[in-house]
Structures are given as C-alpha cells and as structure tokens.
Short mmCIF file of C-alpha atoms in Angstrom, two decimals:
data_model
loop_
_atom_site.label_atom_id
_atom_site.label_comp_id
_atom_site.label_asym_id
_atom_site.label_seq_id
_atom_site.Cartn_x
_atom_site.Cartn_y
_atom_site.Cartn_z
CA MET A 53 -12.12 -3.14 -20.16
CA SER A 54 -10.43 -5.63 -17.82
CA THR A 55 -7.32 -4.68 -15.86
CA SER A 56 -4.36 -6.59 -14.46
CA LEU A 57 -1.92 -5.35 -11.82
CA ILE A 58 1.83 -5.81 -11.90
CA VAL A 59 3.38 -4.92 -8.54
CA LEU A 60 7.18 -4.66 -8.48
CA ALA A 61 8.63 -5.96 -5.22
CA ALA A 62 12.03 -7.39 -6.15
CA GLY A 63 14.43 -4.86 -4.66
CA GLN A 64 16.75 -5.71 -1.78
CA GLY A 65 16.49 -2.30 -0.16
CA THR A 66 20.11 -2.12 0.97
CA ARG A 67 19.58 1.31 2.53
CA MET A 68 17.14 -0.23 5.01
CA ASN A 69 20.16 -1.97 6.60
CA SER A 70 18.10 -5.11 7.12
CA ASP A 71 18.14 -8.83 6.34
CA ARG A 72 14.42 -8.58 5.62
CA PRO A 73 13.25 -7.72 2.08
CA LYS A 74 12.27 -4.07 1.95
CA VAL A 75 8.64 -4.72 0.97
CA LEU A 76 8.14 -6.89 4.09
CA HIS A 77 8.80 -3.99 6.44
CA GLU A 78 5.46 -3.00 7.91
CA LEU A 79 3.40 0.14 7.52
CA GLY A 80 0.11 0.27 9.35
CA GLY A 81 0.65 -3.28 10.59
CA VAL A 82 0.97 -4.89 7.16
CA PRO A 83 3.83 -5.35 4.65
CA LEU A 84 4.57 -2.32 2.51
CA PHE A 85 3.41 -3.99 -0.70
CA ALA A 86 -0.05 -4.63 0.79
CA HIS A 87 -0.80 -0.92 0.40
CA ALA A 88 -0.15 -1.06 -3.35
CA LEU A 89 -2.38 -4.13 -3.60
CA GLY A 90 -5.09 -2.32 -1.64
CA ALA A 91 -5.03 0.70 -3.94
CA GLY A 92 -5.06 -1.53 -7.00
CA ARG A 93 -8.21 -3.29 -5.85
CA ALA A 94 -10.10 -0.10 -6.71
CA LEU A 95 -9.62 -1.11 -10.36
CA GLU A 96 -11.21 -4.54 -9.72
CA PRO A 97 -8.26 -6.33 -11.38
CA GLU A 98 -8.76 -9.61 -13.18
CA ARG A 99 -5.23 -10.75 -12.35
CA VAL A 100 -2.58 -9.57 -9.89
CA VAL A 101 1.10 -10.38 -10.40
CA LEU A 102 3.74 -9.70 -7.77
CA VAL A 103 7.31 -9.58 -9.10
CA THR A 104 9.71 -10.68 -6.36
CA GLY A 105 13.47 -10.96 -6.14
CA HIS A 106 15.42 -10.63 -2.91
CA GLY A 107 13.84 -12.92 -0.30
CA SER A 108 11.30 -14.13 -2.84
CA ALA A 109 10.09 -17.09 -0.74
CA ALA A 110 9.28 -14.89 2.26
CA VAL A 111 7.61 -12.25 0.10
CA ALA A 112 5.55 -14.91 -1.72
CA LYS A 113 4.39 -16.39 1.60
CA ALA A 114 3.28 -12.99 2.88
CA ALA A 115 1.57 -12.20 -0.42
CA ARG A 116 -0.44 -15.43 -0.48
CA ALA A 117 -1.52 -14.86 3.11
CA LEU A 118 -3.05 -11.58 1.92
CA ASP A 119 -4.40 -12.87 -1.40
CA PRO A 120 -4.38 -16.61 -2.14
CA GLU A 121 -5.12 -15.88 -5.81
CA ILE A 122 -2.09 -13.68 -6.40
CA GLU A 123 0.45 -14.76 -9.03
CA VAL A 124 4.04 -14.55 -7.78
CA VAL A 125 6.98 -14.48 -10.21
CA VAL A 126 10.71 -14.08 -9.58
CA GLN A 127 13.16 -11.63 -11.14
CA GLU A 128 16.36 -13.63 -10.70
CA GLU A 129 18.63 -10.75 -11.77
CA GLN A 130 17.78 -7.11 -11.06
CA LEU A 131 18.40 -5.58 -14.49
CA GLY A 132 16.00 -2.63 -14.28
CA THR A 133 12.32 -1.86 -14.10
CA ALA A 134 11.52 -2.87 -17.69
CA HIS A 135 13.18 -6.22 -17.07
CA ALA A 136 11.18 -6.60 -13.85
CA VAL A 137 7.86 -5.97 -15.62
CA ALA A 138 8.84 -8.43 -18.35
CA GLN A 139 8.89 -11.21 -15.73
CA ALA A 140 5.08 -10.91 -15.52
CA ARG A 141 4.60 -11.76 -19.21
CA ASP A 142 3.86 -15.48 -18.77
CA ALA A 143 1.58 -14.87 -15.78
CA LEU A 144 -0.51 -12.50 -17.91
CA ASP A 145 -0.54 -14.71 -20.99
CA GLY A 146 -4.01 -14.54 -22.50
CA ALA A 147 -5.08 -11.59 -20.34
CA ASP A 148 -7.11 -9.00 -22.20
CA GLY A 149 -7.23 -5.31 -21.41
CA ASP A 150 -4.80 -3.11 -19.54
CA ALA A 151 -1.88 -3.66 -17.22
CA VAL A 152 -1.07 -1.17 -14.47
CA VAL A 153 2.43 -1.19 -13.01
CA LEU A 154 2.69 -0.33 -9.30
CA TYR A 155 5.56 -0.41 -6.80
CA GLY A 156 5.62 -2.37 -3.57
CA ASP A 157 7.61 0.34 -1.79
CA THR A 158 5.27 3.20 -2.77
CA PRO A 159 2.32 2.82 -0.39
CA PHE A 160 0.27 6.00 -0.80
CA ILE A 161 -0.94 5.92 -4.42
CA SER A 162 -4.71 6.19 -4.04
CA GLY A 163 -7.47 4.26 -5.73
CA GLU A 164 -8.86 7.57 -6.98
CA THR A 165 -5.58 8.37 -8.72
CA LEU A 166 -5.52 4.96 -10.39
CA GLY A 167 -9.11 5.57 -11.46
CA ALA A 168 -8.02 8.82 -13.13
CA MET A 169 -5.35 6.90 -15.03
CA GLN A 170 -7.92 4.34 -16.10
CA ALA A 171 -10.18 7.15 -17.33
CA ALA A 172 -7.32 8.62 -19.38
CA ARG A 173 -6.80 5.25 -21.01
CA ALA A 174 -10.51 5.09 -21.81
CA THR A 175 -10.27 8.40 -23.69
CA GLY A 176 -7.74 6.90 -26.09
CA ALA A 177 -4.23 7.49 -24.71
CA ASP A 178 -2.01 4.52 -25.53
CA ILE A 179 0.20 5.01 -22.48
CA VAL A 180 -0.66 6.83 -19.26
CA VAL A 181 2.10 7.81 -16.85
CA LEU A 182 1.52 9.10 -13.33
CA GLY A 183 3.46 12.28 -12.60
CA PHE A 184 3.71 14.89 -9.87
CA GLU A 185 5.00 18.42 -9.43
CA ALA A 186 7.94 18.09 -7.04
CA ALA A 187 8.82 20.80 -4.54
CA ASP A 188 12.41 19.59 -4.84
CA PRO A 189 12.78 17.45 -7.98
CA GLY A 190 16.15 16.13 -6.82
CA ARG A 191 17.07 12.87 -8.55
CA TYR A 192 13.61 11.98 -9.85
CA GLY A 193 13.13 11.19 -13.53
CA ARG A 194 11.71 14.16 -15.47
CA LEU A 195 8.62 14.11 -17.69
CA VAL A 196 9.16 16.00 -20.93
CA VAL A 197 5.73 17.20 -22.12
CA GLU A 198 5.02 19.20 -25.26
CA GLY A 199 1.58 20.22 -26.46
CA GLY A 200 -0.16 18.07 -23.86
CA GLN A 201 1.67 14.93 -24.99
CA LEU A 202 4.38 13.12 -23.05
CA HIS A 203 7.38 12.84 -25.36
CA ARG A 204 9.87 11.08 -23.14
CA ILE A 205 10.96 10.36 -19.59
CA VAL A 206 14.55 11.19 -18.75
CA GLU A 207 16.28 9.64 -15.76
CA PHE A 208 18.21 12.17 -13.67
CA LYS A 209 21.57 10.57 -14.46
CA ASP A 210 20.93 10.99 -18.18
CA ALA A 211 19.17 14.39 -18.09
CA SER A 212 20.58 17.61 -19.51
CA ALA A 213 20.70 20.80 -17.44
CA THR A 214 17.52 22.00 -19.19
CA GLU A 215 15.72 18.74 -18.46
CA ARG A 216 16.83 18.76 -14.83
CA ALA A 217 15.09 22.15 -14.46
CA ILE A 218 11.71 20.47 -15.14
CA ALA A 219 9.61 20.08 -11.97
CA LEU A 220 7.16 17.54 -13.42
CA CYS A 221 8.52 14.21 -12.20
CA ASN A 222 7.91 10.54 -12.80
CA SER A 223 6.27 8.35 -10.15
CA GLY A 224 6.99 5.16 -12.09
CA VAL A 225 3.34 4.13 -12.26
CA VAL A 226 2.26 3.26 -15.79
CA ALA A 227 -0.94 2.04 -17.48
CA ALA A 228 -1.15 0.59 -20.99
CA ASP A 229 -2.69 -2.21 -22.96
CA SER A 230 -1.08 -5.39 -21.64
CA ALA A 231 0.06 -6.74 -25.01
CA LEU A 232 1.38 -3.33 -26.06
CA LEU A 233 3.28 -2.94 -22.79
CA PHE A 234 5.27 -6.14 -23.31
CA ASP A 235 5.81 -5.35 -26.99
CA LEU A 236 7.30 -1.97 -26.09
CA ILE A 237 9.47 -3.52 -23.39
CA ASP A 238 10.95 -5.85 -25.98
CA ALA A 239 12.28 -2.78 -27.80
CA VAL A 240 13.92 -1.23 -24.73
CA GLY A 241 17.71 -1.29 -24.56
CA ASN A 242 20.17 -0.62 -21.75
CA ASP A 243 22.37 2.05 -23.32
CA ASN A 244 22.29 4.43 -20.35
CA ALA A 245 24.45 5.49 -17.42
CA ALA A 246 23.26 2.61 -15.21
CA GLY A 247 23.28 -0.09 -17.90
CA GLU A 248 19.71 -1.03 -16.95
CA TYR A 249 16.50 -1.64 -18.87
CA TYR A 250 14.30 1.30 -17.86
CA LEU A 251 10.51 1.00 -18.01
CA THR A 252 10.50 4.74 -18.65
CA ASP A 253 11.99 4.16 -22.11
CA ILE A 254 8.74 2.66 -23.39
CA VAL A 255 7.39 6.20 -23.83
CA GLU A 256 10.05 7.18 -26.36
CA VAL A 257 9.65 3.84 -28.15
CA ALA A 258 5.88 4.35 -28.33
CA ARG A 259 6.23 7.93 -29.60
CA GLY A 260 8.56 6.67 -32.31
CA ARG A 261 5.75 4.40 -33.47
CA GLY A 262 3.24 7.24 -33.58
CA LEU A 263 1.47 6.19 -30.39
CA SER A 264 0.23 8.65 -27.78
CA ALA A 265 1.35 9.09 -24.18
CA VAL A 266 -0.15 11.41 -21.57
CA VAL A 267 0.48 12.34 -17.96
CA VAL A 268 -2.03 12.14 -15.10
CA THR A 269 -0.84 14.03 -12.02
CA CYS A 270 -1.34 13.46 -8.31
CA ASP A 271 -0.19 15.14 -5.12
CA GLU A 272 3.49 14.60 -4.41
CA ALA A 273 2.62 13.00 -1.05
CA GLU A 274 1.06 10.04 -2.86
CA THR A 275 4.34 9.20 -4.55
CA LEU A 276 6.43 8.85 -1.39
CA GLY A 277 8.74 5.86 -1.81
CA ILE A 278 10.36 4.01 1.08
CA ASN A 279 14.11 3.44 0.89
CA THR A 280 15.38 3.97 4.44
CA ARG A 281 14.13 3.40 7.96
CA ALA A 282 13.84 7.15 8.39
CA GLU A 283 11.52 7.27 5.37
CA LEU A 284 9.57 4.32 6.78
CA ALA A 285 9.08 6.21 10.04
CA ALA A 286 7.97 9.30 8.13
CA ALA A 287 5.56 7.18 6.10
CA GLU A 288 4.10 5.68 9.28
CA ALA A 289 3.50 9.18 10.63
CA GLN A 290 1.82 10.16 7.36
CA PHE A 291 -0.31 7.01 7.37
CA GLN A 292 -1.44 7.54 10.97
CA ALA A 293 -2.31 11.18 10.31
CA MET A 294 -4.45 10.12 7.34
CA LYS A 295 -6.24 7.38 9.31
CA ARG A 296 -6.92 9.67 12.27
CA ALA A 297 -8.36 12.36 10.03
CA GLU A 298 -10.48 9.77 8.23
CA ALA A 299 -11.84 8.41 11.53
CA VAL A 300 -12.78 11.85 12.84
CA ALA A 301 -14.43 12.76 9.52
CA ASN A 302 -16.48 9.55 9.78
CA GLY A 303 -17.87 10.51 13.19
CA VAL A 304 -15.44 8.79 15.56
CA THR A 305 -14.34 10.65 18.69
CA LEU A 306 -10.59 10.50 19.33
CA VAL A 307 -9.90 12.10 22.69
CA ALA A 308 -6.17 12.46 21.93
CA PRO A 309 -5.77 11.66 18.23
CA GLU A 310 -1.97 11.80 18.20
CA THR A 311 -1.82 8.88 20.69
CA VAL A 312 -4.11 6.49 18.78
CA PHE A 313 -2.52 4.13 16.26
CA PHE A 314 -4.41 2.41 13.46
CA ALA A 315 -3.72 -0.56 11.21
CA PHE A 316 -4.23 -0.71 7.46
CA ASP A 317 -7.71 -2.28 7.78
CA THR A 318 -9.03 -0.81 11.05
CA TRP A 319 -12.76 -0.08 10.85
CA ILE A 320 -14.55 1.98 13.52
CA GLY A 321 -18.22 2.90 13.46
CA ARG A 322 -19.75 6.32 13.98
CA ASP A 323 -20.11 7.57 17.56
CA ALA A 324 -17.49 5.18 18.88
CA LEU A 325 -15.15 6.84 21.37
CA ILE A 326 -11.44 6.07 21.53
CA GLU A 327 -9.55 7.23 24.60
CA PRO A 328 -5.81 8.06 24.62
CA ASN A 329 -3.01 5.57 23.98
CA VAL A 330 -4.95 2.89 22.10
CA VAL A 331 -3.28 0.65 19.51
CA PHE A 332 -5.23 -1.19 16.80
CA GLY A 333 -3.44 -4.09 15.15
CA PRO A 334 -4.67 -5.69 11.91
CA GLY A 335 -8.15 -7.15 11.67
CA VAL A 336 -10.08 -4.98 14.12
CA THR A 337 -13.66 -3.77 13.74
CA VAL A 338 -15.41 -1.61 16.32
CA GLU A 339 -19.11 -0.89 15.95
CA SER A 340 -21.01 2.32 16.61
CA GLY A 341 -21.25 3.52 20.18
CA ALA A 342 -18.45 1.32 21.49
CA ARG A 343 -15.87 2.80 23.86
CA ILE A 344 -12.21 1.77 23.80
CA ARG A 345 -10.62 3.06 26.96
CA ALA A 346 -7.06 4.18 27.50
CA PHE A 347 -3.96 2.02 27.07
CA SER A 348 -5.76 -0.86 25.34
CA HIS A 349 -4.39 -3.02 22.51
CA LEU A 350 -6.67 -4.78 20.00
CA GLU A 351 -5.76 -7.17 17.19
CA GLY A 352 -7.96 -9.50 15.13
CA ALA A 353 -10.93 -8.63 17.33
CA HIS A 354 -14.48 -7.35 17.02
CA GLY A 355 -16.32 -5.05 19.41
CA SER A 356 -20.06 -4.78 18.90
CA ARG A 357 -22.31 -1.77 19.49
CA ASP A 358 -21.93 -0.20 22.92
CA ALA A 359 -19.17 -2.59 24.00
CA VAL A 360 -16.57 -1.22 26.43
CA VAL A 361 -12.92 -2.25 26.41
CA GLY A 362 -10.34 -1.31 29.03
CA PRO A 363 -8.57 0.59 30.33
CA TYR A 364 -5.40 -1.49 30.03
CA ALA A 365 -7.11 -4.35 28.19
CA ARG A 366 -5.83 -6.60 25.44
CA LEU A 367 -8.03 -8.23 22.81
CA ARG A 368 -6.16 -10.86 20.80
CA PRO A 369 -7.22 -12.60 17.56
CA GLY A 370 -10.61 -14.23 17.76
CA ALA A 371 -11.92 -12.01 20.55
CA GLU A 372 -15.61 -11.27 19.94
CA LEU A 373 -17.49 -8.84 22.15
CA ALA A 374 -21.25 -8.82 21.69
CA GLU A 375 -23.48 -5.79 22.13
CA GLY A 376 -22.98 -4.07 25.47
CA ALA A 377 -20.27 -6.48 26.65
CA LYS A 378 -17.64 -5.03 28.96
CA VAL A 379 -13.98 -5.93 29.36
CA GLY A 380 -12.22 -4.12 32.18
CA ASN A 381 -8.70 -3.29 33.27
CA PHE A 382 -5.89 -5.83 32.93
CA VAL A 383 -8.08 -8.32 31.06
CA GLU A 384 -6.83 -10.39 28.12
CA ILE A 385 -9.24 -12.11 25.73
CA LYS A 386 -8.14 -14.58 23.04
CA ASN A 387 -10.36 -16.58 20.69
CA ALA A 388 -13.35 -16.16 22.96
CA GLU A 389 -16.87 -14.79 22.72
CA ILE A 390 -18.28 -12.48 25.37
CA ALA A 391 -22.08 -12.54 25.09
CA PRO A 392 -24.40 -9.50 25.17
CA GLY A 393 -24.15 -7.53 28.39
CA ALA A 394 -21.60 -9.88 29.96
CA LYS A 395 -18.83 -8.34 32.08
CA VAL A 396 -15.22 -9.39 32.53
CA ASN A 397 -14.23 -6.68 34.90
CA HIS A 398 -10.55 -7.01 35.85
CA LEU A 399 -7.41 -9.11 36.22
CA THR A 400 -8.63 -11.96 34.00
CA TYR A 401 -7.44 -14.12 31.11
CA ILE A 402 -10.11 -15.77 28.95
CA GLY A 403 -9.11 -17.95 26.01
CA ASP A 404 -10.95 -20.42 23.78
CA ALA A 405 -14.13 -19.86 25.71
CA PHE A 406 -17.68 -18.55 25.72
CA VAL A 407 -18.94 -16.25 28.45
CA GLY A 408 -22.73 -16.20 28.60
CA ALA A 409 -25.08 -13.26 28.62
CA GLU A 410 -25.65 -11.11 31.68
#
C-alpha cells in the first residue's frame, strides 16, 4: 500500500514573538518541519505535501532546499486543521493508498510510531489516530474509546467534565485512506466553540457511517509541540539528550556529553572520540577512529578514519579530511581537501584548495 504525507505548517506561531514563521525556527540545526519530514520518510512516501500559510514563500524555499520533490500548497485562511488538510486535495489527486497527517511543529514523532500506525491500518482499521497518556492532560483533546474502538475526539473547549477527566489525549496525527480522508473532511462542520473545522471531527463522521477508528499510542515525549521559545529551548535539550545517548550507544566516546551539540543529520562512526565543547552543524560525517578535539566547530564537512581536528578548529562546508589528516588549533578549512596524512597544524586558513599527502 502506497503512502502520502501531509505536513501542516501554516500557523503563524504568535506565541513565539517572532517575524519568522514558527516552523522555520531551528531544532538541531534545521527547520522544525524537517523533523516531521524525516520521521515520515520511514514510511517511504510516494508523495509529500507541505501545507503552508504564514510566510509561505520562505517556508516553501526552505522545504525545497530539503526536498526538491516536495509539493507545497498554501492555506490562505487559517480555518482549522480539517480545512488545512483539505488544501492538499489537488496535490494528492490520483494518489492511491493512505495519507498520514503530521505537524510541522511536532518534531519528535518517531518513524517506529508511524510504522505502528501503518500496521494498524493494514489490519483493517479505517482511521488510525495517534494518542498518548498525558501526565497532565491540560487542554489537549480527549480520545473517547469504548470497547477498543475510538468513538470520538473531543476538543478541551467542548468537553464535558467527564470527558476532561480522560487522560488519553490526541496528538493530532491521523492515518486513513487518502480518498476517504478528504470525503470525511467534506462532511465536517464548524459548529464548535472556536468556529473552526476540526480534523478531529472526522472520527465521529466515520463512526456515523459504520466505519472503524482505533488508537495507536506512543510516549508523551514524542508528542511535544512547539509553541513558545521556552518550549523550543526545552525541545532542543530533549533532542540533544537523544542524540548524545544514540552516539554513545553506537560506540562513540563523548568525554563530556553535556557539552557536545549535534545537528539533525550528524553521523559519527564507532570508536570516534569527541572532546568537550564541540558543535556539529548540519551535514557532518565523522568516520571511525577520528578524534574531534575541544572547542571545535564543524559544518558541512567530512572527517575520514583516524583524522584529528582541533582543538579550536573550524571546518566549514566542503571541508574534506582524508584518512589520518590532521587539522590543528586555530585552523579554518573551507571547501578544501586535506589529503591522507597531511597536517595543517595551527593558525591557518585554507579555502578552495587541495593539500597533498604527507
């Protein structure tokens, strides 16, 4: 069964207190929405549609830099999540299979979780909703489940006291047959406290037609949404903790893990050693046995096996260190290749160049 992704990225994010669209604020060195796209790639989607709104031109530019094949559509008026998803209809015209709705400001949904939703669809559920047990349900929408079936999703503003006592909450992520999804959206109204067209209402519409809906759950941490700069800072801390733990589990030595900062796509080989106060920007690969010494900054660079960088070195985009190459303190390399065993020991700038082998 083929799958398409619909990523909602239209919100202004007024609580960010920023002129920049919320989804362009960075987490792990890339725009927030890139994390949703990355998780969605686990489903090997046939088509990917990004629904933009506020700052649509800037968001579209950033999206196409990440994925030239992405389809970008605009939600001119923000009339609710169902209305936002409906903007993807033309872009998915003729698409077979499922559509999965993700959110550009919810960066931690994992590929494994999306795989579990896909598996639930394969067992025959017409609609699959991602839920989580909230420690403090607060203002989340509640999932009303009876006999293993999801009967409806109630937004907090519209929930009764009994419904507000439910701890099973809605993440917003939904999977359904693409044609069915848009058909259900057509039946959604806006008779609610906010006067919006809620995507959540498709569950009640589907149940009224005798269709099935089920809930797949994930850890609450996966559902963290970003609405303020404080939440963005907390998300960055969570992201860095995850990346550090992943690196150590993969055989990388971090001398002082809490001082090393990773990007979304950082890749480090086993038995590499990273000293304190190292920052990896996007596009860095470090092979096995390499050593990145203290207070170094790398971006768009590659360090081969047994290469040594730093301390106090900067590798800029296009820097390529061959096996055993060494870059010392206060050295900056940009768009240059350092051949096997070559040494650039200190106080040097090398750009657009080739340094031969030892």
